[in-house]
Structure formats: C-alpha cells, structure tokens
Amino acid sequence: MKLKAKAKNGIVKAKVMMQHDMITYDQAKKKGIKPNFITYVTASVDGKIVYEASTSQFLSKNPILKYKFRGEKGKKLTMTWKDLLGNTKSSTKKIK
Amino acid sequence: MQRRKFLSLGAVAVAAMIPSSLSATDYRETKPDTWTAKTVDDSIKKLYGSGKLIEKGVKLTTPDVAANGGAIPVDISSNIAAKSVALFQDANPESTVAVWTVPENGLVDYSLKIKMKASGTMTVVLEGLDGKLYVANKTLQVALGGCEG
C-alpha cells in the first residue's frame, strides 16, 4: 500500500494506492476464480477515525483513494483495508 | 412491523450516544441488502429508507466521456455537514459502489476510480446531519466497458 499525506492550513490531503486485483463476481465466473475485492477501508490518526469507507467490487483495479480531513503535521496516519476473503493490510505514514 | 420500528429506534438512540469520533460502521455488515440491490432507487431505499431527495449542495465530477471503463475518475465534494455519503451507478449488475461514513474531523472531499460496464448514470446521495438527503446525478459515456477485463 502506498500512502501519502500532506498537511496545509490544518487540512490534510491524503492519497493512497492499494494493491488489489478487485475481482468482480462477473470476472470471477469467467475466469473460474474466487471473487475478491476490498470491502472496508479506514484511516485513523491517534486512534481517531478520519476516513471510513465500505466499498464494492466496482472500484478499479489497484484502487486509488484521495480524501481530506482536519489534522496536523507530524502525526501518524494509519490506513487499513479488509477484503472479501478476510485478508487485511495496514500501513502507517507520518503526515508531512 | 412494530418490533422492527422499535429496534431501529433503539439503534438510533445508541448511535446518538456514541461520539462520532468512535463510530465505525461497516455498511456491508449493517446494511447487507444495499450491496445486492440491482437498481439505484432500490439501493437508496435499502440504505436510507424512502426519504425525499433534495437536488443541491453536492458536487459530483466525472469525465463526460470515459475512455477506459476500468478506471473512471470520480470526485465528490460538498460543504454540507454530513453523516454519510454513498455512490451509486446504473451500468453494473449491482448499483452500490461505495458508502463513506463522515467522521468528526472528516471533510466531504473524496476521489476514487471506479469500474463501469457501459454508459450510465452515477448518483451520489449525501445524508446530512440534519437528516435530509441531498443528491447529485451525472450521466456519462463509457467507450470501453471495464468489468470484463
């Protein structure tokens, strides 16, 4: 997971690229594999949630998400995703 | 029906007591029906109930013609104090794309890339803290479908 966060005037702009195939039910049927896609993404600073999304199979492959929240420089931003098969991955980056 | 109403009232009361910073809602678990609904109207009803949709205050930006249906950039922004935001489209087998919960320090300014099988209409519904539902629509052409890939 590639994560970037930059603070300016109390507003943090964050960008994340999650490596995931995002296989839809249609694609899975055609290829004879299991559907699997990211279903839930959260981001938090100091244990406080700043971004939260429940997602479906219609996000692009290796989805890129951008968002903004109120926050400060120097704090650590942690992002976690969960997919349909129950895999999770998380990544932490300092806000620049 | 009585019981269902009572339960939903209880859920609202509990939700009101928890500070928004601690809230964590996985809409896949709390509203599983939304994700299998086949039409936009149905999905909205399953997620938010049958409230009146107000067409203002939400900005939805996408290209008019998307060359690649596998990754269509979508931007959603709004100044309305929101509780949650949901994105739908009518080209794929199921309608719901994503549902965001807006936390205390969160701003409604989201960008993402989505897949669309064919040309269609995207719909964003914003649930305000005032309980009203705000909506924006955008119809776009998709040159090459992105779900077969």
Short mmCIF file of C-alpha atoms in Angstrom, two decimals:
data_model
loop_
_atom_site.label_atom_id
_atom_site.label_comp_id
_atom_site.label_asym_id
_atom_site.label_seq_id
_atom_site.Cartn_x
_atom_site.Cartn_y
_atom_site.Cartn_z
CA MET A 1 0.00 0.00 0.00
CA LYS A 2 1.41 3.37 -0.97
CA LEU A 3 0.34 6.17 1.31
CA LYS A 4 0.97 9.89 1.16
CA ALA A 5 -0.35 12.64 3.42
CA LYS A 6 0.40 16.31 3.40
CA ALA A 7 -0.89 19.00 5.77
CA LYS A 8 -1.62 22.57 4.79
CA ASN A 9 -3.54 25.14 6.86
CA GLY A 10 -4.90 22.49 9.17
CA ILE A 11 -6.24 20.35 6.36
CA VAL A 12 -4.56 17.09 5.47
CA LYS A 13 -4.72 15.80 1.93
CA ALA A 14 -4.16 12.08 1.78
CA LYS A 15 -3.72 9.76 -1.15
CA VAL A 16 -3.48 6.00 -1.04
CA MET A 17 -2.90 3.31 -3.65
CA MET A 18 -3.94 -0.14 -2.58
CA GLN A 19 -2.57 -3.09 -4.46
CA HIS A 20 -5.51 -5.36 -5.07
CA ASP A 21 -6.97 -7.14 -8.08
CA MET A 22 -10.58 -6.25 -7.20
CA ILE A 23 -12.11 -9.27 -8.94
CA THR A 24 -15.84 -8.79 -9.52
CA TYR A 25 -18.40 -11.60 -9.47
CA ASP A 26 -18.60 -11.44 -13.29
CA GLN A 27 -14.85 -11.67 -13.78
CA ALA A 28 -14.58 -14.49 -11.26
CA LYS A 29 -17.24 -16.51 -13.09
CA LYS A 30 -15.49 -16.07 -16.41
CA LYS A 31 -12.05 -16.96 -15.14
CA GLY A 32 -13.17 -19.64 -12.70
CA ILE A 33 -11.58 -17.96 -9.71
CA LYS A 34 -12.95 -16.64 -6.46
CA PRO A 35 -14.30 -13.10 -6.39
CA ASN A 36 -12.29 -10.94 -4.07
CA PHE A 37 -12.30 -7.20 -3.51
CA ILE A 38 -11.68 -4.66 -0.78
CA THR A 39 -14.81 -4.23 1.30
CA TYR A 40 -13.83 -1.87 4.06
CA VAL A 41 -11.19 0.85 4.39
CA THR A 42 -10.42 3.01 7.40
CA ALA A 43 -7.82 5.63 8.25
CA SER A 44 -7.05 6.91 11.71
CA VAL A 45 -4.84 9.41 13.49
CA ASP A 46 -4.11 8.75 17.19
CA GLY A 47 -6.78 6.07 17.20
CA LYS A 48 -9.41 8.50 15.95
CA ILE A 49 -11.06 7.61 12.68
CA VAL A 50 -10.69 10.25 9.98
CA TYR A 51 -11.81 8.27 6.94
CA GLU A 52 -14.09 5.34 6.59
CA ALA A 53 -15.48 3.65 3.51
CA SER A 54 -17.40 0.49 2.78
CA THR A 55 -16.62 -0.43 -0.81
CA SER A 56 -17.84 -2.79 -3.51
CA GLN A 57 -16.34 -4.73 -6.39
CA PHE A 58 -16.76 -1.73 -8.71
CA LEU A 59 -13.68 0.11 -7.56
CA SER A 60 -10.93 -0.05 -10.18
CA LYS A 61 -8.06 -2.50 -10.02
CA ASN A 62 -5.38 -1.24 -7.60
CA PRO A 63 -7.78 1.46 -6.39
CA ILE A 64 -6.52 4.94 -5.63
CA LEU A 65 -8.40 6.88 -2.98
CA LYS A 66 -7.97 10.55 -2.19
CA TYR A 67 -9.53 12.36 0.73
CA LYS A 68 -9.18 15.30 3.09
CA PHE A 69 -9.56 15.72 6.82
CA ARG A 70 -8.72 18.20 9.57
CA GLY A 71 -5.35 17.34 11.05
CA GLU A 72 -1.82 18.43 11.79
CA LYS A 73 1.70 17.83 10.62
CA GLY A 74 3.92 15.20 12.24
CA LYS A 75 1.17 12.86 13.39
CA LYS A 76 0.93 9.34 12.13
CA LEU A 77 -1.78 8.30 9.72
CA THR A 78 -2.70 4.61 9.72
CA MET A 79 -4.73 3.02 6.94
CA THR A 80 -6.22 -0.43 6.99
CA TRP A 81 -8.22 -2.38 4.44
CA LYS A 82 -10.11 -5.61 4.62
CA ASP A 83 -11.16 -7.76 1.66
CA LEU A 84 -13.89 -10.31 1.00
CA LEU A 85 -11.70 -13.29 1.94
CA GLY A 86 -10.82 -11.66 5.23
CA ASN A 87 -7.29 -10.54 4.42
CA THR A 88 -6.25 -7.28 5.99
CA LYS A 89 -3.36 -4.98 5.41
CA SER A 90 -2.36 -1.83 7.12
CA SER A 91 0.22 0.85 6.62
CA THR A 92 1.38 3.86 8.62
CA LYS A 93 2.90 7.08 7.43
CA LYS A 94 3.83 10.38 9.04
CA ILE A 95 1.83 13.40 7.85
CA LYS A 96 4.21 15.78 6.11
CA MET B 1 -43.53 -4.08 11.87
CA GLN B 2 -43.92 -2.78 15.43
CA ARG B 3 -40.88 -4.68 16.54
CA ARG B 4 -38.80 -3.56 13.60
CA LYS B 5 -39.68 0.06 14.27
CA PHE B 6 -38.78 -0.35 17.91
CA LEU B 7 -35.42 -1.90 17.08
CA SER B 8 -34.48 0.80 14.62
CA LEU B 9 -35.37 3.44 17.22
CA GLY B 10 -33.07 1.71 19.67
CA ALA B 11 -30.26 1.66 17.12
CA VAL B 12 -30.64 5.39 16.52
CA ALA B 13 -30.56 6.11 20.26
CA VAL B 14 -27.40 4.05 20.71
CA ALA B 15 -25.76 5.72 17.74
CA ALA B 16 -26.59 9.16 19.15
CA MET B 17 -24.89 8.34 22.44
CA ILE B 18 -21.59 7.29 20.89
CA PRO B 19 -19.37 10.25 19.94
CA SER B 20 -18.87 10.37 16.20
CA SER B 21 -15.09 10.01 16.56
CA LEU B 22 -15.54 6.50 17.86
CA SER B 23 -18.09 5.44 15.31
CA ALA B 24 -17.09 2.72 12.94
CA THR B 25 -19.74 1.44 10.61
CA ASP B 26 -19.09 -1.28 8.13
CA TYR B 27 -22.08 -0.84 5.84
CA ARG B 28 -21.51 -4.30 4.42
CA GLU B 29 -22.40 -5.77 7.78
CA THR B 30 -25.08 -3.32 8.88
CA LYS B 31 -26.86 -2.97 5.52
CA PRO B 32 -26.14 -6.14 3.53
CA ASP B 33 -29.19 -5.66 1.27
CA THR B 34 -27.81 -2.45 -0.19
CA TRP B 35 -24.94 -4.25 -1.86
CA THR B 36 -27.09 -6.73 -3.76
CA ALA B 37 -29.78 -4.29 -4.93
CA LYS B 38 -29.95 -4.06 -8.72
CA THR B 39 -31.24 -0.53 -9.20
CA VAL B 40 -30.15 2.83 -7.86
CA ASP B 41 -33.59 3.61 -6.37
CA ASP B 42 -33.68 0.27 -4.62
CA SER B 43 -30.19 0.72 -3.20
CA ILE B 44 -31.00 4.16 -1.85
CA LYS B 45 -34.18 2.82 -0.26
CA LYS B 46 -32.33 -0.08 1.35
CA LEU B 47 -29.63 2.23 2.69
CA TYR B 48 -31.51 5.35 3.75
CA GLY B 49 -35.17 4.43 3.59
CA SER B 50 -37.62 6.38 1.45
CA GLY B 51 -36.69 9.95 2.25
CA LYS B 52 -37.12 12.89 -0.08
CA LEU B 53 -34.07 13.61 -2.21
CA ILE B 54 -33.01 17.25 -2.47
CA GLU B 55 -31.02 18.05 -5.57
CA LYS B 56 -28.48 20.61 -4.37
CA GLY B 57 -25.27 21.17 -2.44
CA VAL B 58 -23.39 18.13 -3.67
CA LYS B 59 -20.78 18.25 -6.40
CA LEU B 60 -20.09 15.16 -8.49
CA THR B 61 -17.35 15.40 -11.10
CA THR B 62 -16.55 12.78 -13.72
CA PRO B 63 -15.38 12.99 -17.31
CA ASP B 64 -18.25 13.27 -19.84
CA VAL B 65 -16.68 10.52 -21.90
CA ALA B 66 -14.60 7.88 -20.17
CA ALA B 67 -12.08 6.19 -22.47
CA ASN B 68 -11.42 3.35 -20.08
CA GLY B 69 -14.37 1.89 -18.19
CA GLY B 70 -11.97 0.06 -15.90
CA ALA B 71 -10.85 3.22 -14.12
CA ILE B 72 -13.19 6.19 -14.28
CA PRO B 73 -12.10 9.04 -12.00
CA VAL B 74 -14.87 10.31 -9.74
CA ASP B 75 -14.70 13.34 -7.43
CA ILE B 76 -17.28 14.03 -4.77
CA SER B 77 -17.32 17.17 -2.66
CA SER B 78 -19.77 19.10 -0.53
CA ASN B 79 -19.88 21.72 2.21
CA ILE B 80 -22.93 20.23 3.90
CA ALA B 81 -22.26 18.75 7.36
CA ALA B 82 -22.70 15.11 6.52
CA LYS B 83 -23.18 11.86 8.33
CA SER B 84 -22.56 9.61 5.37
CA VAL B 85 -22.13 9.69 1.59
CA ALA B 86 -22.96 6.96 -0.89
CA LEU B 87 -22.08 6.48 -4.55
CA PHE B 88 -24.25 4.50 -6.97
CA GLN B 89 -24.32 3.83 -10.72
CA ASP B 90 -26.74 2.04 -13.02
CA ALA B 91 -24.47 0.29 -15.53
CA ASN B 92 -23.16 -2.61 -13.45
CA PRO B 93 -25.08 -5.68 -12.22
CA GLU B 94 -25.34 -4.18 -8.73
CA SER B 95 -25.72 -0.47 -8.05
CA THR B 96 -23.83 0.44 -4.91
CA VAL B 97 -20.19 1.41 -5.39
CA ALA B 98 -19.13 2.78 -2.02
CA VAL B 99 -20.51 4.22 1.19
CA TRP B 100 -18.45 6.59 3.29
CA THR B 101 -19.08 7.45 6.91
CA VAL B 102 -18.03 11.02 7.58
CA PRO B 103 -16.20 11.19 10.91
CA GLU B 104 -15.85 14.25 13.15
CA ASN B 105 -12.68 15.52 11.50
CA GLY B 106 -13.50 14.27 8.03
CA LEU B 107 -14.37 16.51 5.10
CA VAL B 108 -16.57 15.52 2.21
CA ASP B 109 -13.94 15.60 -0.48
CA TYR B 110 -13.38 12.17 -1.93
CA SER B 111 -11.78 10.94 -5.12
CA LEU B 112 -11.63 7.41 -6.39
CA LYS B 113 -11.60 5.38 -9.57
CA ILE B 114 -14.41 3.01 -10.39
CA LYS B 115 -15.35 0.39 -12.98
CA MET B 116 -18.39 0.70 -15.24
CA LYS B 117 -19.57 -1.90 -17.69
CA ALA B 118 -21.30 0.53 -20.05
CA SER B 119 -22.52 4.11 -20.33
CA GLY B 120 -24.77 5.09 -17.49
CA THR B 121 -25.63 7.50 -14.71
CA MET B 122 -23.82 7.94 -11.44
CA THR B 123 -25.69 9.12 -8.36
CA VAL B 124 -24.32 10.48 -5.13
CA VAL B 125 -26.50 10.66 -2.04
CA LEU B 126 -25.36 12.65 0.97
CA GLU B 127 -27.02 12.08 4.32
CA GLY B 128 -26.78 15.36 6.23
CA LEU B 129 -26.55 15.68 10.00
CA ASP B 130 -29.96 17.36 9.67
CA GLY B 131 -31.37 14.05 8.44
CA LYS B 132 -32.09 15.30 4.92
CA LEU B 133 -30.87 13.51 1.82
CA TYR B 134 -29.02 15.53 -0.81
CA VAL B 135 -28.42 14.11 -4.26
CA ALA B 136 -26.40 14.75 -7.42
CA ASN B 137 -26.51 12.92 -10.75
CA LYS B 138 -24.15 12.71 -13.69
CA THR B 139 -24.62 10.82 -16.93
CA LEU B 140 -21.53 9.75 -18.81
CA GLN B 141 -20.46 7.79 -21.86
CA VAL B 142 -18.14 4.84 -21.44
CA ALA B 143 -16.16 3.96 -24.56
CA LEU B 144 -14.77 0.65 -23.36
CA GLY B 145 -16.50 -1.36 -20.63
CA GLY B 146 -14.41 -2.17 -17.62
CA CYS B 147 -15.97 -5.15 -15.92
CA GLU B 148 -14.96 -7.90 -18.34
CA GLY B 149 -11.24 -7.38 -18.03
#
